[in-house]
């Protein structure tokens, strides 16, 4: 890569980040913060909660919009856009993306209850089942089917993020760095991008010591861990789609462990059983370490 091309690529990276972060911070600070800061989530009406959820979902489209604008402004075009499926010889990476997060989330939840057995109860589960208009068997069949198609249900919003982070930023950084620094850099950027919404209570709430900085740091670490898996299957396939599916599955099944909590409304999100916690994310962490070790061996 020539020096002029290198500078051009750096400009594209910085322009993409500037556009994406500006839209994200402006949207969050202007539209979401005034609605939630200083308020207890329990006091929000159902309508307010739905509006906040919709406003938060819009954020996921900004990285993709950033890619579009950057490619158009810099006249980069869309030749190397990471949008091809590239299925030939890569089906296993698609299977990892589709089912992997579900398995890792369940393992993390099981580990949490093994460490904290007093947190596990079936009473709240039975209470929920008693209110169902259908049989428990039918309910779980539907739930499992919904979980298995979670990547499709979350396809549009997760594509909005993944085409930006894994489809654009990742290959540009990976062309200059080895795998470990690549996932550290891109993961931290992805985590910092979440900062304003973490301050708005997303994932960790607002009632914890060190708010919001502890939550932002925790999100950065989580994004490095998740980004390791997402980056691996993206680089192996040269397509952002496996990461889109993985992101969609994780989002769709992240709360599965909450069903069996003694009090589903009160739990430490920094611990588990959801993947935002250190124990809930334990299986993701192990896999991330294994991927880094494996990729370092390939780079030798």
Tab-separated table of C-alpha atoms in Angstrom:
chain	number	residue	atom	x	y	z
A	1	UNK	CA	0.000	0.000	0.000
A	2	UNK	CA	1.479	3.343	-1.055
A	3	UNK	CA	1.808	6.256	1.343
A	4	UNK	CA	-0.869	8.258	-0.504
A	5	UNK	CA	-3.284	5.308	-0.403
A	6	UNK	CA	-2.530	4.809	3.298
A	7	UNK	CA	-3.371	8.437	4.059
A	8	UNK	CA	-6.546	8.146	2.000
A	9	UNK	CA	-7.644	5.101	3.985
A	10	UNK	CA	-6.959	6.883	7.274
A	11	UNK	CA	-9.084	9.812	6.111
A	12	UNK	CA	-11.898	7.424	5.256
A	13	UNK	CA	-11.706	5.811	8.693
A	14	UNK	CA	-11.759	9.145	10.498
A	15	UNK	CA	-14.588	10.468	8.324
A	16	UNK	CA	-16.644	7.341	8.984
A	17	UNK	CA	-16.066	7.642	12.732
A	18	UNK	CA	-16.794	11.376	12.742
A	19	UNK	CA	-20.090	10.942	10.916
A	20	UNK	CA	-21.197	7.919	12.934
A	21	UNK	CA	-20.264	9.319	16.352
A	22	UNK	CA	-21.714	12.769	15.585
A	23	UNK	CA	-25.084	11.311	14.585
A	24	UNK	CA	-25.109	8.961	17.573
A	25	UNK	CA	-24.206	11.529	20.215
A	26	UNK	CA	-26.528	14.177	18.745
A	27	UNK	CA	-29.471	11.749	18.597
A	28	UNK	CA	-28.907	10.371	22.087
A	29	UNK	CA	-28.189	13.652	23.845
A	30	UNK	CA	-30.921	15.519	21.988
A	31	UNK	CA	-33.745	12.964	22.006
A	32	UNK	CA	-33.066	10.219	24.556
A	33	UNK	CA	-31.302	11.904	27.467
A	34	UNK	CA	-34.097	14.456	28.102
A	35	UNK	CA	-36.573	11.571	28.390
A	36	UNK	CA	-34.663	9.315	30.795
A	37	UNK	CA	-31.889	11.060	32.731
A	38	UNK	CA	-32.760	11.547	36.374
A	39	UNK	CA	-35.786	9.261	36.125
A	40	UNK	CA	-36.360	5.824	37.587
A	41	UNK	CA	-37.099	3.335	34.814
A	42	UNK	CA	-39.989	1.994	36.916
A	43	UNK	CA	-41.737	5.372	36.668
A	44	UNK	CA	-41.772	5.377	32.866
A	45	UNK	CA	-45.133	4.652	31.279
A	46	UNK	CA	-45.501	1.850	28.754
A	47	UNK	CA	-45.778	4.418	25.980
A	48	UNK	CA	-42.578	6.180	27.115
A	49	UNK	CA	-40.740	2.859	27.296
A	50	UNK	CA	-41.812	1.952	23.757
A	51	UNK	CA	-40.751	5.357	22.439
A	52	UNK	CA	-37.364	5.078	24.156
A	53	UNK	CA	-36.897	1.576	22.742
A	54	UNK	CA	-37.672	2.852	19.248
A	55	UNK	CA	-35.320	5.820	19.627
A	56	UNK	CA	-32.566	3.469	20.803
A	57	UNK	CA	-33.161	1.096	17.884
A	58	UNK	CA	-32.625	3.964	15.434
A	59	UNK	CA	-29.066	4.321	16.753
A	60	UNK	CA	-28.185	0.943	15.296
A	61	UNK	CA	-28.612	2.300	11.772
A	62	UNK	CA	-26.075	5.109	12.164
A	63	UNK	CA	-22.918	3.033	11.485
A	64	UNK	CA	-24.410	1.844	8.177
A	65	UNK	CA	-25.427	5.395	7.315
A	66	UNK	CA	-21.879	6.448	8.169
A	67	UNK	CA	-20.546	3.883	5.692
A	68	UNK	CA	-22.876	5.089	2.942
A	69	UNK	CA	-22.011	8.755	3.420
A	70	UNK	CA	-18.266	8.067	3.709
A	71	UNK	CA	-18.196	5.918	0.570
A	72	UNK	CA	-20.118	8.556	-1.370
A	73	UNK	CA	-18.100	11.555	-0.149
A	74	UNK	CA	-14.725	9.890	-0.723
A	75	UNK	CA	-15.891	8.225	-3.955
A	76	UNK	CA	-14.681	4.921	-2.609
A	77	UNK	CA	-17.518	3.058	-4.254
A	78	UNK	CA	-18.950	-0.259	-3.117
A	79	UNK	CA	-16.660	-2.800	-4.759
A	80	UNK	CA	-15.209	-4.099	-1.479
A	81	UNK	CA	-18.278	-3.629	0.679
A	82	UNK	CA	-18.244	-7.022	2.498
A	83	UNK	CA	-21.836	-7.650	1.400
A	84	UNK	CA	-21.288	-10.866	-0.555
A	85	UNK	CA	-22.358	-14.014	1.264
A	86	UNK	CA	-19.286	-16.039	0.205
A	87	UNK	CA	-20.938	-19.249	1.371
A	88	UNK	CA	-18.627	-21.634	-0.473
A	89	UNK	CA	-16.317	-23.236	2.075
A	90	UNK	CA	-17.591	-20.940	4.839
A	91	UNK	CA	-20.826	-22.558	5.994
A	92	UNK	CA	-19.266	-23.456	9.366
A	93	UNK	CA	-18.657	-19.783	10.118
A	94	UNK	CA	-22.283	-19.005	9.352
A	95	UNK	CA	-23.340	-21.798	11.703
A	96	UNK	CA	-21.049	-20.358	14.383
A	97	UNK	CA	-22.599	-16.935	13.874
A	98	UNK	CA	-26.165	-18.240	13.866
A	99	UNK	CA	-26.074	-20.668	16.806
A	100	UNK	CA	-22.884	-19.773	18.701
A	101	UNK	CA	-24.221	-16.817	20.719
A	102	UNK	CA	-27.261	-18.819	21.824
A	103	UNK	CA	-25.051	-21.617	23.168
A	104	UNK	CA	-22.591	-19.212	24.818
A	105	UNK	CA	-25.406	-17.228	26.450
A	106	UNK	CA	-27.007	-20.379	27.858
A	107	UNK	CA	-23.644	-21.621	29.181
A	108	UNK	CA	-23.074	-18.271	30.901
A	109	UNK	CA	-26.525	-18.381	32.505
A	110	UNK	CA	-26.036	-21.964	33.719
A	111	UNK	CA	-22.648	-21.041	35.184
A	112	UNK	CA	-24.230	-18.082	36.993
A	113	UNK	CA	-26.837	-20.296	38.676
A	114	UNK	CA	-24.214	-22.882	39.602
A	115	UNK	CA	-22.243	-20.160	41.400
A	116	UNK	CA	-25.336	-18.477	42.855
A	117	UNK	CA	-27.863	-21.311	43.338
A	118	UNK	CA	-29.961	-19.171	45.693
A	119	UNK	CA	-30.748	-16.901	42.750
A	120	UNK	CA	-32.421	-19.753	40.872
A	121	UNK	CA	-36.101	-20.411	41.378
A	122	UNK	CA	-38.961	-21.963	39.469
A	123	UNK	CA	-41.650	-20.079	41.373
A	124	UNK	CA	-41.561	-16.981	39.157
A	125	UNK	CA	-41.367	-19.264	36.124
A	126	UNK	CA	-44.464	-21.208	37.230
A	127	UNK	CA	-46.257	-17.940	37.986
A	128	UNK	CA	-45.585	-16.747	34.443
A	129	UNK	CA	-46.655	-20.073	32.954
A	130	UNK	CA	-49.954	-19.960	34.880
A	131	UNK	CA	-50.969	-16.773	33.070
A	132	UNK	CA	-50.393	-18.171	29.587
A	133	UNK	CA	-53.372	-18.669	27.265
A	134	UNK	CA	-51.620	-21.722	25.756
A	135	UNK	CA	-49.968	-24.845	27.166
A	136	UNK	CA	-46.422	-24.692	28.530
A	137	UNK	CA	-45.296	-27.085	25.772
A	138	UNK	CA	-46.746	-24.860	23.060
A	139	UNK	CA	-45.213	-21.794	24.687
A	140	UNK	CA	-41.715	-23.269	24.704
A	141	UNK	CA	-41.990	-24.587	21.163
A	142	UNK	CA	-42.884	-21.079	20.008
A	143	UNK	CA	-40.149	-19.540	22.151
A	144	UNK	CA	-37.478	-21.893	20.820
A	145	UNK	CA	-38.580	-21.268	17.260
A	146	UNK	CA	-38.418	-17.516	17.893
A	147	UNK	CA	-34.926	-17.886	19.345
A	148	UNK	CA	-33.698	-19.943	16.408
A	149	UNK	CA	-34.870	-17.284	13.946
A	150	UNK	CA	-33.660	-14.372	16.111
A	151	UNK	CA	-30.932	-13.527	13.562
A	152	UNK	CA	-33.646	-12.946	10.957
A	153	UNK	CA	-35.933	-11.042	13.326
A	154	UNK	CA	-33.059	-8.691	14.203
A	155	UNK	CA	-31.553	-8.666	10.715
A	156	UNK	CA	-32.239	-5.056	9.748
A	157	UNK	CA	-31.100	-3.337	12.941
A	158	UNK	CA	-28.045	-5.561	13.420
A	159	UNK	CA	-27.026	-5.030	9.813
A	160	UNK	CA	-27.082	-1.313	10.609
A	161	UNK	CA	-24.315	-1.829	13.161
A	162	UNK	CA	-22.356	-4.664	11.621
A	163	UNK	CA	-21.940	-3.205	8.155
A	164	UNK	CA	-20.263	-0.274	9.876
A	165	UNK	CA	-18.099	-1.973	12.484
A	166	UNK	CA	-17.268	-5.306	10.866
A	167	UNK	CA	-18.057	-4.518	7.238
A	168	UNK	CA	-16.137	-1.235	7.005
A	169	UNK	CA	-13.958	-0.402	10.011
A	170	UNK	CA	-12.656	-3.940	10.655
A	171	UNK	CA	-11.089	-4.703	7.240
A	172	UNK	CA	-9.418	-1.284	7.117
A	173	UNK	CA	-7.857	-1.741	10.557
A	174	UNK	CA	-7.041	-5.422	9.930
A	175	UNK	CA	-5.068	-4.501	6.809
A	176	UNK	CA	-2.659	-2.555	9.069
A	177	UNK	CA	-2.580	-4.598	12.267
A	178	UNK	CA	-2.479	-8.179	13.469
A	179	UNK	CA	-5.609	-9.775	14.840
A	180	UNK	CA	-5.216	-8.967	18.553
A	181	UNK	CA	-4.620	-5.208	18.186
A	182	UNK	CA	-7.319	-5.136	15.516
A	183	UNK	CA	-10.006	-6.525	17.828
A	184	UNK	CA	-8.791	-4.328	20.687
A	185	UNK	CA	-8.974	-1.150	18.610
A	186	UNK	CA	-12.251	-1.901	16.849
A	187	UNK	CA	-13.827	-3.313	20.025
A	188	UNK	CA	-12.945	-0.242	22.079
A	189	UNK	CA	-14.266	2.068	19.358
A	190	UNK	CA	-17.484	0.054	19.259
A	191	UNK	CA	-17.735	0.256	23.042
A	192	UNK	CA	-17.137	4.020	23.212
A	193	UNK	CA	-19.805	4.466	20.543
A	194	UNK	CA	-22.265	3.038	23.112
A	195	UNK	CA	-21.213	5.601	25.765
A	196	UNK	CA	-24.157	8.024	25.471
A	197	UNK	CA	-26.753	5.264	25.469
A	198	UNK	CA	-25.040	3.546	28.415
A	199	UNK	CA	-25.328	6.885	30.236
A	200	UNK	CA	-29.038	6.739	29.407
A	201	UNK	CA	-29.329	3.435	31.292
A	202	UNK	CA	-29.029	0.968	28.415
A	203	UNK	CA	-27.792	-2.497	29.520
A	204	UNK	CA	-26.657	-1.487	33.032
A	205	UNK	CA	-29.287	0.946	34.281
A	206	UNK	CA	-28.296	4.097	36.160
A	207	UNK	CA	-28.333	3.017	39.807
A	208	UNK	CA	-24.808	1.695	40.345
A	209	UNK	CA	-21.577	3.021	41.892
A	210	UNK	CA	-19.456	4.932	39.411
A	211	UNK	CA	-22.333	5.656	37.039
A	212	UNK	CA	-21.949	6.122	34.096
A	213	UNK	CA	-18.195	5.550	33.742
A	214	UNK	CA	-18.167	2.026	35.179
A	215	UNK	CA	-20.931	1.060	32.758
A	216	UNK	CA	-19.064	2.565	29.809
A	217	UNK	CA	-15.864	0.703	30.735
A	218	UNK	CA	-17.826	-2.540	31.152
A	219	UNK	CA	-19.436	-2.009	27.744
A	220	UNK	CA	-16.046	-1.410	26.127
A	221	UNK	CA	-14.727	-4.664	27.580
A	222	UNK	CA	-17.843	-6.531	26.448
A	223	UNK	CA	-17.511	-5.101	22.937
A	224	UNK	CA	-13.894	-6.264	22.744
A	225	UNK	CA	-14.984	-9.773	23.742
A	226	UNK	CA	-17.971	-9.917	21.400
A	227	UNK	CA	-16.025	-8.127	18.687
A	228	UNK	CA	-13.403	-10.869	18.772
A	229	UNK	CA	-15.972	-13.483	17.780
A	230	UNK	CA	-17.726	-11.201	15.297
A	231	UNK	CA	-14.425	-10.128	13.717
A	232	UNK	CA	-13.182	-13.693	13.424
A	233	UNK	CA	-16.166	-14.959	11.449
A	234	UNK	CA	-16.163	-11.776	9.349
A	235	UNK	CA	-12.505	-12.028	8.360
A	236	UNK	CA	-12.778	-15.749	7.665
A	237	UNK	CA	-15.705	-15.245	5.278
A	238	UNK	CA	-14.833	-11.756	4.016
A	239	UNK	CA	-18.482	-10.936	4.624
A	240	UNK	CA	-20.289	-8.991	7.329
A	241	UNK	CA	-23.307	-11.321	7.269
A	242	UNK	CA	-22.089	-13.937	9.793
A	243	UNK	CA	-21.518	-11.084	12.270
A	244	UNK	CA	-24.993	-9.715	11.512
A	245	UNK	CA	-26.501	-13.095	12.356
A	246	UNK	CA	-24.361	-13.476	15.493
A	247	UNK	CA	-25.327	-10.018	16.708
A	248	UNK	CA	-28.991	-10.755	16.029
A	249	UNK	CA	-28.882	-14.049	17.904
A	250	UNK	CA	-27.147	-12.480	20.881
A	251	UNK	CA	-29.650	-9.622	21.070
A	252	UNK	CA	-32.568	-12.008	20.703
A	253	UNK	CA	-31.511	-14.470	23.407
A	254	UNK	CA	-29.491	-12.353	25.865
A	255	UNK	CA	-32.260	-12.335	28.494
A	256	UNK	CA	-33.038	-16.042	28.463
A	257	UNK	CA	-31.367	-16.577	31.853
A	258	UNK	CA	-33.509	-13.932	33.544
A	259	UNK	CA	-36.563	-16.221	33.370
A	260	UNK	CA	-35.340	-18.260	36.338
A	261	UNK	CA	-34.247	-15.428	38.623
A	262	UNK	CA	-35.823	-15.234	42.056
A	263	UNK	CA	-36.563	-11.583	41.271
A	264	UNK	CA	-36.349	-10.903	37.510
A	265	UNK	CA	-36.522	-7.154	38.176
A	266	UNK	CA	-33.518	-7.074	40.498
A	267	UNK	CA	-30.171	-8.543	39.477
A	268	UNK	CA	-26.619	-7.309	39.013
A	269	UNK	CA	-26.124	-6.744	35.301
A	270	UNK	CA	-22.365	-6.516	35.867
A	271	UNK	CA	-22.370	-10.136	37.098
A	272	UNK	CA	-25.070	-12.102	35.262
A	273	UNK	CA	-26.981	-14.127	34.223
A	274	UNK	CA	-27.115	-11.934	31.087
A	275	UNK	CA	-23.988	-11.552	28.903
A	276	UNK	CA	-23.416	-7.972	30.093
A	277	UNK	CA	-22.052	-9.485	33.317
A	278	UNK	CA	-18.664	-11.074	33.875
A	279	UNK	CA	-20.166	-14.495	34.645
A	280	UNK	CA	-22.926	-14.240	32.062
A	281	UNK	CA	-20.243	-13.520	29.457
A	282	UNK	CA	-17.797	-16.146	30.729
A	283	UNK	CA	-18.269	-18.495	27.774
A	284	UNK	CA	-17.838	-15.576	25.342
A	285	UNK	CA	-14.603	-14.636	27.122
A	286	UNK	CA	-13.208	-18.170	26.881
A	287	UNK	CA	-14.059	-18.345	23.176
A	288	UNK	CA	-12.528	-14.908	22.561
A	289	UNK	CA	-9.263	-15.960	24.240
A	290	UNK	CA	-9.226	-19.172	22.211
A	291	UNK	CA	-9.817	-17.257	18.951
A	292	UNK	CA	-6.973	-14.829	19.721
A	293	UNK	CA	-4.635	-17.735	20.523
A	294	UNK	CA	-5.638	-19.524	17.322
A	295	UNK	CA	-5.260	-16.423	15.144
A	296	UNK	CA	-1.857	-15.616	16.630
A	297	UNK	CA	-0.687	-19.092	15.658
A	298	UNK	CA	-1.899	-18.485	12.096
A	299	UNK	CA	0.005	-15.196	11.971
A	300	UNK	CA	3.334	-16.778	12.984
